[in-house]
PDB file of C-alpha atoms in Angstrom:
ATOM      1  CA  UNK A   9     175.710 124.471 124.785  1.00 43.00           C
ATOM      2  CA  UNK A  10     176.162 126.720 121.308  1.00 47.00           C
ATOM      3  CA  UNK A  11     179.722 126.121 119.781  1.00 47.00           C
ATOM      4  CA  UNK A  12     181.054 129.338 118.798  1.00 46.00           C
ATOM      5  CA  UNK A  13     183.887 130.727 120.402  1.00 48.00           C
ATOM      6  CA  UNK A  14     181.450 133.251 122.660  1.00 53.00           C
ATOM      7  CA  UNK A  15     181.222 130.001 124.376  1.00 68.00           C
ATOM      8  CA  UNK A  16     183.830 127.673 124.255  1.00 75.00           C
ATOM      9  CA  UNK A  17     184.931 128.185 127.478  1.00 71.00           C
ATOM     10  CA  UNK A  18     181.647 126.041 128.394  1.00 69.00           C
ATOM     11  CA  UNK A  19     183.041 122.975 127.190  1.00 68.00           C
ATOM     12  CA  UNK A  20     186.622 123.264 129.272  1.00 70.00           C
ATOM     13  CA  UNK A  21     185.175 123.937 132.560  1.00 66.00           C
ATOM     14  CA  UNK A  22     182.450 122.044 132.426  1.00 67.00           C
ATOM     15  CA  UNK A  23     184.667 119.185 132.101  1.00 65.00           C
ATOM     16  CA  UNK A  24     186.248 119.032 135.174  1.00 62.00           C
ATOM     17  CA  UNK A  25     183.176 121.147 136.847  1.00 66.00           C
ATOM     18  CA  UNK A  26     182.710 118.718 140.063  1.00 60.00           C
ATOM     19  CA  UNK A  27     186.552 118.832 141.378  1.00 60.00           C
ATOM     20  CA  UNK A  28     186.526 122.889 140.177  1.00 53.00           C
ATOM     21  CA  UNK A  29     183.456 124.273 141.607  1.00 56.00           C
ATOM     22  CA  UNK A  30     180.477 121.988 142.405  1.00 53.00           C
ATOM     23  CA  UNK A  31     183.197 119.749 144.999  1.00 50.00           C
ATOM     24  CA  UNK A  32     185.104 122.050 145.801  1.00 53.00           C
ATOM     25  CA  UNK A  33     183.108 124.112 148.872  1.00 52.00           C
ATOM     26  CA  UNK A  34     183.729 125.117 152.657  1.00 43.00           C
ATOM     27  CA  UNK A  35     182.174 122.433 153.526  1.00 41.00           C
ATOM     28  CA  UNK A  36     185.331 120.020 154.919  1.00 43.00           C
ATOM     29  CA  UNK A  37     184.286 115.882 154.450  1.00 54.00           C
ATOM     30  CA  UNK A  38     183.940 114.051 152.044  1.00 78.00           C
ATOM     31  CA  UNK A  39     181.307 113.841 149.149  1.00 80.00           C
ATOM     32  CA  UNK A  40     178.687 111.109 150.736  1.00 84.00           C
ATOM     33  CA  UNK A  41     178.724 113.515 153.427  1.00 84.00           C
ATOM     34  CA  UNK A  42     178.000 116.882 151.694  1.00 86.00           C
ATOM     35  CA  UNK A  43     175.999 114.337 149.594  1.00 90.00           C
ATOM     36  CA  UNK A  44     173.147 113.470 152.977  1.00 89.00           C
ATOM     37  CA  UNK A  45     173.552 117.957 153.859  1.00 87.00           C
ATOM     38  CA  UNK A  46     171.967 118.811 150.525  1.00 89.00           C
ATOM     39  CA  UNK A  47     169.649 116.410 150.808  1.00 93.00           C
ATOM     40  CA  UNK A  48     168.487 118.019 154.082  1.00 92.00           C
ATOM     41  CA  UNK A  49     169.010 121.844 152.243  1.00 90.00           C
ATOM     42  CA  UNK A  50     166.631 120.398 149.720  1.00 95.00           C
ATOM     43  CA  UNK A  51     164.309 118.811 151.817  1.00 94.00           C
ATOM     44  CA  UNK A  52     162.931 121.575 153.711  1.00 93.00           C
ATOM     45  CA  UNK A  53     163.784 124.352 150.408  1.00 95.00           C
ATOM     46  CA  UNK A  54     162.011 122.384 147.551  1.00 97.00           C
ATOM     47  CA  UNK A  55     159.954 119.560 148.103  1.00 97.00           C
ATOM     48  CA  UNK A  56     157.298 121.081 150.284  1.00 97.00           C
ATOM     49  CA  UNK A  57     156.740 122.651 147.252  1.00 98.00           C
ATOM     50  CA  UNK A  58     156.038 119.980 144.667  1.00 97.00           C
ATOM     51  CA  UNK A  59     152.192 119.142 145.260  1.00 93.00           C
ATOM     52  CA  UNK A  60     152.564 116.214 143.017  1.00 95.00           C
ATOM     53  CA  UNK A  61     152.157 112.607 143.896  1.00 96.00           C
ATOM     54  CA  UNK A  62     155.264 110.645 144.313  1.00 97.00           C
ATOM     55  CA  UNK A  63     154.593 108.379 140.722  1.00 97.00           C
ATOM     56  CA  UNK A  64     154.777 111.791 138.928  1.00 98.00           C
ATOM     57  CA  UNK A  65     157.010 111.561 136.113  1.00 98.00           C
ATOM     58  CA  UNK A  66     159.971 114.274 137.220  1.00 98.00           C
ATOM     59  CA  UNK A  67     162.968 115.912 135.764  1.00 99.00           C
ATOM     60  CA  UNK A  68     165.958 117.863 137.181  1.00 98.00           C
ATOM     61  CA  UNK A  69     167.838 119.460 134.225  1.00 98.00           C
ATOM     62  CA  UNK A  70     171.303 120.580 135.131  1.00 95.00           C
ATOM     63  CA  UNK A  71     171.265 117.773 137.830  1.00 96.00           C
ATOM     64  CA  UNK A  72     175.054 117.846 138.246  1.00 92.00           C
ATOM     65  CA  UNK A  73     176.319 114.942 140.475  1.00 92.00           C
ATOM     66  CA  UNK A  74     172.378 113.918 141.140  1.00 96.00           C
ATOM     67  CA  UNK A  75     171.942 115.144 145.326  1.00 96.00           C
ATOM     68  CA  UNK A  76     168.228 116.574 144.002  1.00 97.00           C
ATOM     69  CA  UNK A  77     167.762 113.296 142.397  1.00 98.00           C
ATOM     70  CA  UNK A  78     169.035 111.884 145.521  1.00 97.00           C
ATOM     71  CA  UNK A  79     166.708 113.761 147.651  1.00 97.00           C
ATOM     72  CA  UNK A  80     163.559 113.115 145.467  1.00 98.00           C
ATOM     73  CA  UNK A  81     164.216 109.247 146.000  1.00 97.00           C
ATOM     74  CA  UNK A  82     164.604 109.664 149.236  1.00 96.00           C
ATOM     75  CA  UNK A  83     161.587 111.047 149.691  1.00 97.00           C
ATOM     76  CA  UNK A  84     159.219 108.720 148.051  1.00 97.00           C
ATOM     77  CA  UNK A  85     159.473 109.711 144.526  1.00 97.00           C
ATOM     78  CA  UNK A  86     159.276 106.768 141.565  1.00 96.00           C
ATOM     79  CA  UNK A  87     159.992 108.377 138.418  1.00 97.00           C
ATOM     80  CA  UNK A  88     162.322 110.895 138.809  1.00 98.00           C
ATOM     81  CA  UNK A  89     165.471 111.106 136.004  1.00 98.00           C
ATOM     82  CA  UNK A  90     168.002 113.798 135.665  1.00 98.00           C
ATOM     83  CA  UNK A  91     170.585 115.358 132.678  1.00 98.00           C
ATOM     84  CA  UNK A  92     173.716 116.916 132.455  1.00 95.00           C
ATOM     85  CA  UNK A  93     176.552 117.954 130.622  1.00 89.00           C
ATOM     86  CA  UNK A  94     179.084 116.860 132.754  1.00 87.00           C
ATOM     87  CA  UNK A  95     180.907 113.920 132.143  1.00 89.00           C
ATOM     88  CA  UNK A  96     182.250 113.893 135.512  1.00 87.00           C
ATOM     89  CA  UNK A  97     179.505 115.616 137.315  1.00 89.00           C
ATOM     90  CA  UNK A  98     177.457 112.023 135.831  1.00 94.00           C
ATOM     91  CA  UNK A  99     180.295 109.722 136.792  1.00 92.00           C
ATOM     92  CA  UNK A 100     180.223 111.464 140.706  1.00 91.00           C
ATOM     93  CA  UNK A 101     176.478 111.045 140.309  1.00 94.00           C
ATOM     94  CA  UNK A 102     177.109 106.831 139.714  1.00 96.00           C
ATOM     95  CA  UNK A 103     179.507 106.634 142.621  1.00 92.00           C
ATOM     96  CA  UNK A 104     177.434 107.569 144.751  1.00 92.00           C
ATOM     97  CA  UNK A 105     174.574 105.158 143.760  1.00 94.00           C
ATOM     98  CA  UNK A 106     172.353 107.709 141.641  1.00 96.00           C
ATOM     99  CA  UNK A 107     172.076 106.347 138.119  1.00 96.00           C
ATOM    100  CA  UNK A 108     169.332 108.264 137.113  1.00 96.00           C
ATOM    101  CA  UNK A 109     171.409 110.929 136.652  1.00 97.00           C
ATOM    102  CA  UNK A 110     172.167 110.462 132.367  1.00 97.00           C
ATOM    103  CA  UNK A 111     174.390 112.462 130.175  1.00 96.00           C
ATOM    104  CA  UNK A 112     172.293 114.610 127.715  1.00 95.00           C
ATOM    105  CA  UNK A 113     172.252 117.525 126.529  1.00 94.00           C
ATOM    106  CA  UNK A 114     168.654 118.910 128.247  1.00 95.00           C
ATOM    107  CA  UNK A 115     167.912 121.068 124.586  1.00 95.00           C
ATOM    108  CA  UNK A 116     167.976 117.916 122.970  1.00 96.00           C
ATOM    109  CA  UNK A 117     166.071 116.006 125.688  1.00 97.00           C
ATOM    110  CA  UNK A 118     163.256 118.678 126.252  1.00 98.00           C
ATOM    111  CA  UNK A 119     162.612 118.838 122.893  1.00 97.00           C
ATOM    112  CA  UNK A 120     162.284 114.963 122.384  1.00 98.00           C
ATOM    113  CA  UNK A 121     159.686 115.016 125.459  1.00 98.00           C
ATOM    114  CA  UNK A 122     157.058 117.633 125.159  1.00 97.00           C
ATOM    115  CA  UNK A 123     154.142 117.352 127.017  1.00 96.00           C
ATOM    116  CA  UNK A 124     155.560 114.699 129.489  1.00 96.00           C
ATOM    117  CA  UNK A 125     156.485 116.207 132.865  1.00 98.00           C
ATOM    118  CA  UNK A 126     154.790 116.511 135.706  1.00 98.00           C
ATOM    119  CA  UNK A 127     158.175 118.330 137.426  1.00 98.00           C
ATOM    120  CA  UNK A 128     160.748 119.587 135.656  1.00 99.00           C
ATOM    121  CA  UNK A 129     163.455 121.094 138.261  1.00 98.00           C
ATOM    122  CA  UNK A 130     166.729 123.627 137.569  1.00 97.00           C
ATOM    123  CA  UNK A 131     169.222 123.810 140.241  1.00 96.00           C
ATOM    124  CA  UNK A 132     171.384 126.415 140.603  1.00 92.00           C
ATOM    125  CA  UNK A 133     171.462 126.474 136.514  1.00 92.00           C
ATOM    126  CA  UNK A 134     169.916 129.459 134.482  1.00 93.00           C
ATOM    127  CA  UNK A 135     173.008 131.812 135.897  1.00 90.00           C
ATOM    128  CA  UNK A 136     174.810 129.074 133.637  1.00 85.00           C
ATOM    129  CA  UNK A 137     172.921 130.820 130.569  1.00 90.00           C
ATOM    130  CA  UNK A 138     172.706 133.848 128.317  1.00 88.00           C
ATOM    131  CA  UNK A 139     169.891 135.840 128.587  1.00 92.00           C
ATOM    132  CA  UNK A 140     169.056 134.828 125.025  1.00 94.00           C
ATOM    133  CA  UNK A 141     169.579 130.906 126.300  1.00 93.00           C
ATOM    134  CA  UNK A 142     167.472 131.341 129.417  1.00 95.00           C
ATOM    135  CA  UNK A 143     164.712 132.509 127.019  1.00 96.00           C
ATOM    136  CA  UNK A 144     164.793 129.450 124.839  1.00 96.00           C
ATOM    137  CA  UNK A 145     165.827 126.764 127.777  1.00 96.00           C
ATOM    138  CA  UNK A 146     162.680 128.146 129.896  1.00 98.00           C
ATOM    139  CA  UNK A 147     160.636 127.846 126.043  1.00 98.00           C
ATOM    140  CA  UNK A 148     161.443 124.473 126.415  1.00 98.00           C
ATOM    141  CA  UNK A 149     160.616 123.679 129.478  1.00 98.00           C
ATOM    142  CA  UNK A 150     157.340 125.121 129.253  1.00 98.00           C
ATOM    143  CA  UNK A 151     157.078 123.020 126.356  1.00 98.00           C
ATOM    144  CA  UNK A 152     158.324 119.877 128.040  1.00 98.00           C
ATOM    145  CA  UNK A 153     155.266 119.968 130.626  1.00 98.00           C
ATOM    146  CA  UNK A 154     153.031 118.572 130.962  1.00 97.00           C
ATOM    147  CA  UNK A 155     149.350 120.730 131.569  1.00 95.00           C
ATOM    148  CA  UNK A 156     149.215 122.141 134.877  1.00 93.00           C
ATOM    149  CA  UNK A 157     152.460 120.915 135.129  1.00 97.00           C
ATOM    150  CA  UNK A 158     155.684 122.331 137.537  1.00 98.00           C
ATOM    151  CA  UNK A 159     158.496 124.191 137.557  1.00 98.00           C
ATOM    152  CA  UNK A 160     160.441 124.609 140.442  1.00 98.00           C
ATOM    153  CA  UNK A 161     164.340 126.607 139.799  1.00 98.00           C
ATOM    154  CA  UNK A 162     166.569 128.122 142.239  1.00 96.00           C
ATOM    155  CA  UNK A 163     169.435 130.680 140.864  1.00 94.00           C
ATOM    156  CA  UNK A 164     171.335 133.498 142.605  1.00 92.00           C
ATOM    157  CA  UNK A 165     170.157 136.821 143.716  1.00 92.00           C
ATOM    158  CA  UNK A 166     171.503 139.966 142.737  1.00 90.00           C
ATOM    159  CA  UNK A 167     169.982 141.855 145.783  1.00 88.00           C
ATOM    160  CA  UNK A 168     171.461 139.470 148.184  1.00 84.00           C
ATOM    161  CA  UNK A 169     174.247 141.342 150.796  1.00 81.00           C
ATOM    162  CA  UNK A 170     177.236 140.118 149.521  1.00 73.00           C
ATOM    163  CA  UNK A 171     175.550 139.110 145.796  1.00 71.00           C
ATOM    164  CA  UNK A 172     179.047 139.187 144.762  1.00 72.00           C
ATOM    165  CA  UNK A 173     180.465 136.044 146.042  1.00 73.00           C
ATOM    166  CA  UNK A 174     177.268 134.453 143.959  1.00 71.00           C
ATOM    167  CA  UNK A 175     177.805 136.288 141.327  1.00 71.00           C
ATOM    168  CA  UNK A 176     181.553 136.518 140.620  1.00 71.00           C
ATOM    169  CA  UNK A 177     182.030 132.809 142.273  1.00 71.00           C
ATOM    170  CA  UNK A 178     181.799 131.113 139.843  1.00 73.00           C
ATOM    171  CA  UNK A 179     183.256 132.250 136.025  1.00 70.00           C
ATOM    172  CA  UNK A 180     180.527 129.508 134.298  1.00 73.00           C
ATOM    173  CA  UNK A 181     178.462 132.822 135.289  1.00 78.00           C
ATOM    174  CA  UNK A 182     176.505 134.340 133.127  1.00 84.00           C
ATOM    175  CA  UNK A 183     173.965 136.144 134.445  1.00 89.00           C
ATOM    176  CA  UNK A 184     171.752 137.078 137.728  1.00 90.00           C
ATOM    177  CA  UNK A 185     168.158 137.416 138.755  1.00 94.00           C
ATOM    178  CA  UNK A 186     165.843 139.515 141.805  1.00 93.00           C
ATOM    179  CA  UNK A 187     163.057 139.113 142.395  1.00 94.00           C
ATOM    180  CA  UNK A 188     161.196 141.604 139.885  1.00 93.00           C
ATOM    181  CA  UNK A 189     163.087 140.512 136.912  1.00 95.00           C
ATOM    182  CA  UNK A 190     162.517 136.209 137.735  1.00 96.00           C
ATOM    183  CA  UNK A 191     158.895 137.466 137.864  1.00 97.00           C
ATOM    184  CA  UNK A 192     158.750 139.230 134.516  1.00 96.00           C
ATOM    185  CA  UNK A 193     161.055 137.000 133.278  1.00 97.00           C
ATOM    186  CA  UNK A 194     158.844 134.498 134.469  1.00 97.00           C
ATOM    187  CA  UNK A 195     155.690 135.806 132.779  1.00 97.00           C
ATOM    188  CA  UNK A 196     156.975 135.837 129.618  1.00 97.00           C
ATOM    189  CA  UNK A 197     157.728 132.861 129.740  1.00 97.00           C
ATOM    190  CA  UNK A 198     153.661 131.790 129.572  1.00 97.00           C
ATOM    191  CA  UNK A 199     154.045 130.386 132.485  1.00 97.00           C
ATOM    192  CA  UNK A 200     151.264 130.976 135.130  1.00 93.00           C
ATOM    193  CA  UNK A 201     151.193 131.027 138.967  1.00 94.00           C
ATOM    194  CA  UNK A 202     154.535 132.636 139.081  1.00 97.00           C
ATOM    195  CA  UNK A 203     156.127 132.876 142.721  1.00 97.00           C
ATOM    196  CA  UNK A 204     159.397 133.948 143.557  1.00 97.00           C
ATOM    197  CA  UNK A 205     160.961 132.980 147.752  1.00 95.00           C
ATOM    198  CA  UNK A 206     163.605 133.193 150.033  1.00 87.00           C
ATOM    199  CA  UNK A 207     165.894 130.370 149.551  1.00 83.00           C
ATOM    200  CA  UNK A 208     166.460 128.702 152.856  1.00 80.00           C
ATOM    201  CA  UNK A 209     169.372 129.533 154.430  1.00 75.00           C
ATOM    202  CA  UNK A 210     170.998 126.548 156.660  1.00 71.00           C
ATOM    203  CA  UNK A 211     173.588 125.957 158.835  1.00 70.00           C
ATOM    204  CA  UNK A 212     175.160 122.445 160.671  1.00 72.00           C
ATOM    205  CA  UNK A 213     174.630 122.894 164.427  1.00 73.00           C
ATOM    206  CA  UNK A 214     171.681 124.368 166.513  1.00 76.00           C
ATOM    207  CA  UNK A 215     173.827 127.283 168.125  1.00 81.00           C
ATOM    208  CA  UNK A 216     175.313 128.834 165.124  1.00 78.00           C
ATOM    209  CA  UNK A 217     171.942 128.635 163.379  1.00 74.00           C
ATOM    210  CA  UNK A 218     170.329 130.504 166.238  1.00 81.00           C
ATOM    211  CA  UNK A 219     173.234 133.268 166.180  1.00 83.00           C
ATOM    212  CA  UNK A 220     172.748 133.238 162.174  1.00 78.00           C
ATOM    213  CA  UNK A 221     169.667 133.572 162.774  1.00 80.00           C
ATOM    214  CA  UNK A 222     170.317 136.759 164.989  1.00 86.00           C
ATOM    215  CA  UNK A 223     172.771 138.307 162.410  1.00 83.00           C
ATOM    216  CA  UNK A 224     170.425 137.714 159.700  1.00 80.00           C
ATOM    217  CA  UNK A 225     167.626 139.659 161.301  1.00 81.00           C
ATOM    218  CA  UNK A 226     170.417 142.440 162.404  1.00 86.00           C
ATOM    219  CA  UNK A 227     171.613 142.508 158.285  1.00 82.00           C
ATOM    220  CA  UNK A 228     168.042 142.671 157.365  1.00 81.00           C
ATOM    221  CA  UNK A 229     167.709 145.708 159.452  1.00 82.00           C
ATOM    222  CA  UNK A 230     169.991 147.956 158.023  1.00 78.00           C
ATOM    223  CA  UNK A 231     169.757 146.620 154.249  1.00 77.00           C
ATOM    224  CA  UNK A 232     165.514 146.936 154.425  1.00 78.00           C
ATOM    225  CA  UNK A 233     166.942 151.051 155.714  1.00 81.00           C
ATOM    226  CA  UNK A 234     169.391 151.265 152.959  1.00 75.00           C
ATOM    227  CA  UNK A 235     166.085 151.196 151.134  1.00 73.00           C
ATOM    228  CA  UNK A 236     164.234 153.067 153.081  1.00 75.00           C
ATOM    229  CA  UNK A 237     166.723 156.127 152.815  1.00 78.00           C
ATOM    230  CA  UNK A 238     167.240 156.280 149.125  1.00 73.00           C
ATOM    231  CA  UNK A 239     163.359 156.063 148.765  1.00 72.00           C
ATOM    232  CA  UNK A 240     163.200 152.806 147.338  1.00 75.00           C
ATOM    233  CA  UNK A 241     160.023 150.198 148.938  1.00 69.00           C
ATOM    234  CA  UNK A 242     161.963 146.802 150.860  1.00 69.00           C
ATOM    235  CA  UNK A 243     157.977 145.360 148.883  1.00 74.00           C
ATOM    236  CA  UNK A 244     159.512 142.682 146.322  1.00 83.00           C
ATOM    237  CA  UNK A 245     162.901 142.568 147.419  1.00 86.00           C
ATOM    238  CA  UNK A 246     164.159 139.467 148.410  1.00 87.00           C
ATOM    239  CA  UNK A 247     167.483 139.204 150.418  1.00 84.00           C
ATOM    240  CA  UNK A 248     167.934 135.211 150.740  1.00 87.00           C
ATOM    241  CA  UNK A 249     171.471 134.744 148.518  1.00 89.00           C
ATOM    242  CA  UNK A 250     169.234 132.667 146.659  1.00 92.00           C
ATOM    243  CA  UNK A 251     166.298 132.868 144.869  1.00 95.00           C
ATOM    244  CA  UNK A 252     163.195 130.050 144.838  1.00 97.00           C
ATOM    245  CA  UNK A 253     161.198 129.915 142.063  1.00 98.00           C
ATOM    246  CA  UNK A 254     157.690 128.296 141.492  1.00 98.00           C
ATOM    247  CA  UNK A 255     155.693 128.147 138.656  1.00 98.00           C
ATOM    248  CA  UNK A 256     152.868 126.292 136.525  1.00 97.00           C
ATOM    249  CA  UNK A 257     152.512 125.970 133.298  1.00 94.00           C
TER     250      UNK A 257
END
């Protein structure tokens, strides 16, 4: 990260990011159970988008405590590593049996690994950068991918109902995207086959999920009605809390 005064808060917050944010949630259980919930979520949301062999070289930037790495490993992928700036989160990853998580600055790593990776993932990381930094990081991601390499990102969706829950839910958030701006950004970087997709909505329990589905359809109906009433089209609008972005080099 940049070391000027504008970004000094990051060093302070990322030192205890797992305790203050990543590990603090409404999911009231131990971290092993949370890891399994994340695995289930990523199994539905991310794994189906990966069209590479099990021995593909995979890098997860901003890997946190390693939940996506864990998901890849359990799915049979054998050549995965993750990097993160938070020493605390890397320590948790190692305690959870995920030694592939490494303490390293993503810029340094990407610059040293040009045309190296088949897949690069970045879950909930774009929003932590300023706009200029996002451009820099995505340029580096593109250059670190092999020809026809795949990149996958997940980031909060500013068009989602109650998006402020995600917008202001983490002090370290810097920017947010919607379908249009995410597409604009990825195409500007030079990625091809840009897809901006809805994220997976997942709650525990069949009955809760059934009720959630009904409520979601009602909410979306009124959101689309609002767009219609304001003279705007519902096309190219996604309402899920997160966007999943899939691109090729």
